Short mmCIF file of C-alpha atoms and ligand atoms in Angstrom, two decimals:
data_model
loop_
_atom_site.label_atom_id
_atom_site.label_comp_id
_atom_site.label_asym_id
_atom_site.label_seq_id
_atom_site.Cartn_x
_atom_site.Cartn_y
_atom_site.Cartn_z
CA MET Q 1 2.79 -12.00 -12.26
CA ILE Q 2 3.47 -12.55 -9.30
CA ASP Q 3 0.76 -13.19 -6.91
CA LEU Q 4 0.85 -10.77 -4.01
CA PHE Q 5 -2.15 -10.65 -2.83
CA LYS Q 6 -1.73 -13.33 0.10
CA TYR Q 7 -3.13 -12.26 3.83
CA CYS Q 8 -6.95 -11.00 4.86
CA PRO Q 9 -6.59 -7.35 5.42
CA HIS Q 10 -9.49 -8.28 7.88
CA CYS Q 11 -8.51 -10.93 9.55
CA GLY Q 12 -4.65 -11.58 9.34
CA GLY Q 13 -5.50 -15.30 7.48
CA THR Q 14 -4.05 -16.70 4.82
CA VAL Q 15 -5.58 -16.57 1.38
CA GLU Q 16 -6.30 -18.44 -0.90
CA LYS Q 17 -8.13 -17.83 -5.30
CA LYS Q 18 -11.26 -19.61 -5.34
CA ALA Q 19 -14.24 -19.65 -8.23
CA ILE Q 20 -17.81 -18.05 -6.55
CA LEU Q 21 -21.30 -18.48 -7.44
CA ASP Q 22 -22.68 -16.82 -10.11
CA ASP Q 23 -19.02 -14.57 -10.98
CA THR Q 24 -17.25 -15.24 -13.77
CA GLN Q 25 -13.67 -14.79 -12.12
CA LEU Q 26 -11.55 -16.69 -9.41
CA ARG Q 27 -10.99 -14.07 -6.26
CA HIS Q 28 -9.05 -14.19 -3.58
CA VAL Q 29 -11.04 -15.81 -0.63
CA CYS Q 30 -9.64 -15.98 2.78
CA ASN Q 31 -9.33 -19.15 4.55
CA SER Q 32 -9.79 -18.20 8.21
CA CYS Q 33 -13.40 -15.10 7.77
CA GLN Q 34 -14.22 -16.11 4.18
CA ALA Q 35 -14.22 -13.18 3.28
CA ILE Q 36 -13.98 -12.40 -0.36
CA HIS Q 37 -11.69 -9.85 -1.77
CA TYR Q 38 -11.87 -8.24 -4.72
CA LEU Q 39 -8.85 -6.56 -6.80
CA ASN Q 40 -9.67 -4.34 -9.43
CA PRO Q 41 -7.62 -2.35 -11.53
CA LYS Q 42 -5.91 1.44 -10.50
CA ILE Q 43 -6.92 4.66 -12.14
CA VAL Q 44 -3.51 7.01 -13.27
CA THR Q 45 -5.58 10.43 -13.88
CA GLY Q 46 -3.19 13.24 -15.42
CA VAL Q 47 -3.22 16.34 -17.88
CA LEU Q 48 -1.16 17.67 -20.51
CA PRO Q 49 -0.63 20.96 -20.06
CA ILE Q 50 -0.57 22.62 -23.50
CA ALA Q 51 0.36 26.04 -23.96
CA GLY Q 52 0.44 26.70 -28.20
CA ASP Q 53 2.91 24.93 -29.82
CA LYS Q 54 4.52 23.49 -26.54
CA VAL Q 55 3.41 20.87 -24.09
CA LEU Q 56 4.30 20.91 -20.60
CA LEU Q 57 6.28 18.54 -19.09
CA ALA Q 58 7.79 17.19 -15.57
CA ARG Q 59 11.06 15.22 -14.56
CA ARG Q 60 10.46 12.73 -12.26
CA ALA Q 61 12.47 13.00 -9.15
CA ILE Q 62 10.88 9.51 -7.80
CA GLU Q 63 11.61 6.28 -8.62
CA PRO Q 64 9.99 4.30 -10.52
CA ARG Q 65 11.88 5.77 -13.42
CA MET Q 66 13.65 8.61 -11.71
CA GLY Q 67 15.14 11.47 -13.94
CA PHE Q 68 12.66 10.91 -16.98
CA TRP Q 69 10.05 12.82 -18.29
CA ASN Q 70 6.45 12.47 -17.86
CA VAL Q 71 3.20 13.64 -18.25
CA PRO Q 72 1.94 14.98 -14.84
CA ALA Q 73 0.24 12.05 -13.71
CA GLY Q 74 -0.75 9.71 -10.62
CA TYR Q 75 -3.21 7.72 -9.06
CA MET Q 76 -6.50 9.07 -8.28
CA GLU Q 77 -7.71 8.94 -5.04
CA ASN Q 78 -10.94 8.36 -3.22
CA GLY Q 79 -13.88 11.15 -3.51
CA GLU Q 80 -12.71 13.02 -6.41
CA LYS Q 81 -13.31 13.30 -10.08
CA VAL Q 82 -11.14 11.99 -12.54
CA GLU Q 83 -10.28 15.17 -13.84
CA GLU Q 84 -10.23 16.37 -10.61
CA GLY Q 85 -7.67 14.16 -10.00
CA ALA Q 86 -5.35 15.01 -13.44
CA GLU Q 87 -5.43 19.05 -11.63
CA ARG Q 88 -3.94 17.84 -8.60
CA GLU Q 89 -1.72 16.17 -9.93
CA LEU Q 90 -0.62 18.64 -11.82
CA TRP Q 91 -0.62 21.19 -9.33
CA GLU Q 92 1.89 18.62 -6.70
CA GLU Q 93 4.25 17.83 -9.81
CA ALA Q 94 4.15 21.18 -11.33
CA ASN Q 95 2.52 23.93 -9.50
CA ALA Q 96 0.88 24.60 -12.55
CA ARG Q 97 -2.86 24.89 -13.82
CA VAL Q 98 -5.07 24.85 -16.80
CA LYS Q 99 -8.41 25.71 -18.12
CA ASN Q 100 -10.31 23.36 -21.02
CA ILE Q 101 -9.06 20.04 -19.19
CA ARG Q 102 -11.11 18.18 -22.03
CA PRO Q 103 -10.24 13.77 -22.35
CA HIS Q 104 -7.27 12.83 -24.27
CA LEU Q 105 -6.58 9.36 -23.85
CA ILE Q 106 -7.82 6.70 -22.30
CA TYR Q 107 -4.92 3.68 -21.99
CA SER Q 108 -5.40 0.27 -20.19
CA ILE Q 109 -2.43 -1.49 -19.33
CA ALA Q 110 -3.47 -4.96 -18.48
CA ALA Q 111 -0.51 -6.89 -16.95
CA ILE Q 112 0.10 -4.17 -14.30
CA HIS Q 113 -3.64 -3.50 -13.41
CA GLN Q 114 -3.72 -0.12 -14.74
CA VAL Q 115 -6.22 2.05 -16.40
CA TYR Q 116 -4.68 5.61 -17.79
CA MET Q 117 -6.93 8.94 -18.59
CA LEU Q 118 -5.61 11.65 -19.57
CA PHE Q 119 -6.23 14.91 -20.57
CA ARG Q 120 -5.69 18.30 -22.07
CA GLY Q 121 -5.85 21.26 -21.16
CA ASP Q 122 -4.45 24.94 -21.70
CA LEU Q 123 -2.17 25.82 -19.77
CA VAL Q 124 -3.51 29.10 -17.93
CA ASP Q 125 -0.16 31.36 -17.79
CA ALA Q 126 3.52 30.98 -17.74
CA THR Q 127 3.67 29.88 -13.71
CA PHE Q 128 5.35 26.38 -12.88
CA SER Q 129 7.78 25.07 -10.99
CA PRO Q 130 8.61 21.79 -10.07
CA GLY Q 131 6.87 20.52 -7.25
CA ILE Q 132 7.62 17.83 -4.47
CA GLU Q 133 8.16 14.95 -6.95
CA SER Q 134 9.59 16.85 -9.85
CA SER Q 135 13.37 18.24 -10.32
CA GLU Q 136 12.57 20.51 -13.58
CA VAL Q 137 9.45 21.40 -15.25
CA LYS Q 138 9.91 22.85 -19.18
CA LEU Q 139 7.51 23.59 -21.98
CA PHE Q 140 8.57 21.00 -25.16
CA ASN Q 141 7.54 21.72 -28.72
CA GLU Q 142 7.52 18.57 -30.96
CA SER Q 143 11.32 18.35 -32.30
CA GLU Q 144 12.45 19.29 -28.43
CA ILE Q 145 9.91 16.37 -27.24
CA PRO Q 146 12.77 13.73 -25.56
CA TRP Q 147 10.87 10.38 -26.77
CA ASN Q 148 13.97 8.67 -25.31
CA GLU Q 149 13.92 10.04 -21.93
CA LEU Q 150 9.89 9.37 -21.34
CA ALA Q 151 9.32 8.28 -17.94
CA PHE Q 152 6.17 6.09 -19.70
CA THR Q 153 4.50 4.81 -22.51
CA SER Q 154 1.65 6.11 -21.40
CA SER Q 155 2.89 9.79 -22.37
CA ALA Q 156 4.79 8.64 -25.03
CA VAL Q 157 1.21 7.99 -26.74
CA CYS Q 158 -0.63 10.81 -25.03
CA ILE Q 159 2.25 13.31 -26.38
CA LYS Q 160 2.41 11.58 -29.88
CA ARG Q 161 -1.76 11.85 -30.24
CA HIS Q 162 -1.48 15.69 -29.11
CA PHE Q 163 -0.17 16.70 -31.94
CA GLU Q 164 -1.87 14.57 -33.93
CA ASN Q 165 -4.71 16.06 -33.27
CA GLN Q 166 -3.11 19.33 -32.93
CA LYS Q 167 -2.35 19.25 -36.97
CA ASN Q 168 -5.50 17.69 -37.73
CA ASN Q 169 -7.51 20.79 -35.08
CA SER Q 170 -9.30 17.95 -33.25
CA ASP Q 171 -10.34 17.06 -30.37
CA LYS Q 172 -10.60 13.40 -31.25
CA VAL Q 173 -10.11 11.04 -28.27
CA HIS Q 174 -8.10 8.10 -28.14
CA LEU Q 175 -8.47 4.46 -26.98
CA GLU Q 176 -5.17 3.07 -26.99
CA HIS Q 177 -3.63 -0.49 -24.28
CA TYR Q 178 0.31 -1.03 -24.11
CA ILE Q 179 2.22 -1.19 -26.48
CA HIS Q 180 6.44 -1.32 -26.57
CA THR Q 181 7.80 2.64 -27.48
CA LYS Q 182 9.90 1.14 -29.87
CA ASN Q 183 6.46 0.17 -32.29
CA LEU Q 184 4.91 3.83 -31.44
ZN1 ZN J 201 -10.14 -12.71 6.77
#
């Protein structure tokens, strides 16, 4: 992956990856002010809303993957709990609320430095509508899921594991990492 972190956010100086005493990783160090910049993965949080044998998906109105369907999710903000972030994203993308939110899938995509923390929750009522980042919001049962029109592999894994859980009457939490959708 191309290293896009080239300039120090403190002083604008150039940065270089260097070995730091007692650190196992190379770190970005500013050549001018010597500040050490720790770059760590981002957390994407989201919740799959459940209504009986159906789940609620949102069609993306923004890039990347505009027009594709997704489990409502987005980057966690500073100052919120991970489940609050999931509920906020659901509200922003689908104007929907869930209760009984519970952990469902921890999904690492090491190559792009993301960790998805996805929940399941029970849709509180049938009032939902597209938020500003969505063009459509819809309930799907398992046979209706648009598998070839899902935005991200995280959504495909999340939905698949949900229906498996539901068949097994289970709340099993799944720990997975990126695989190509064709191998699901
Ligand atoms: Zn600097």
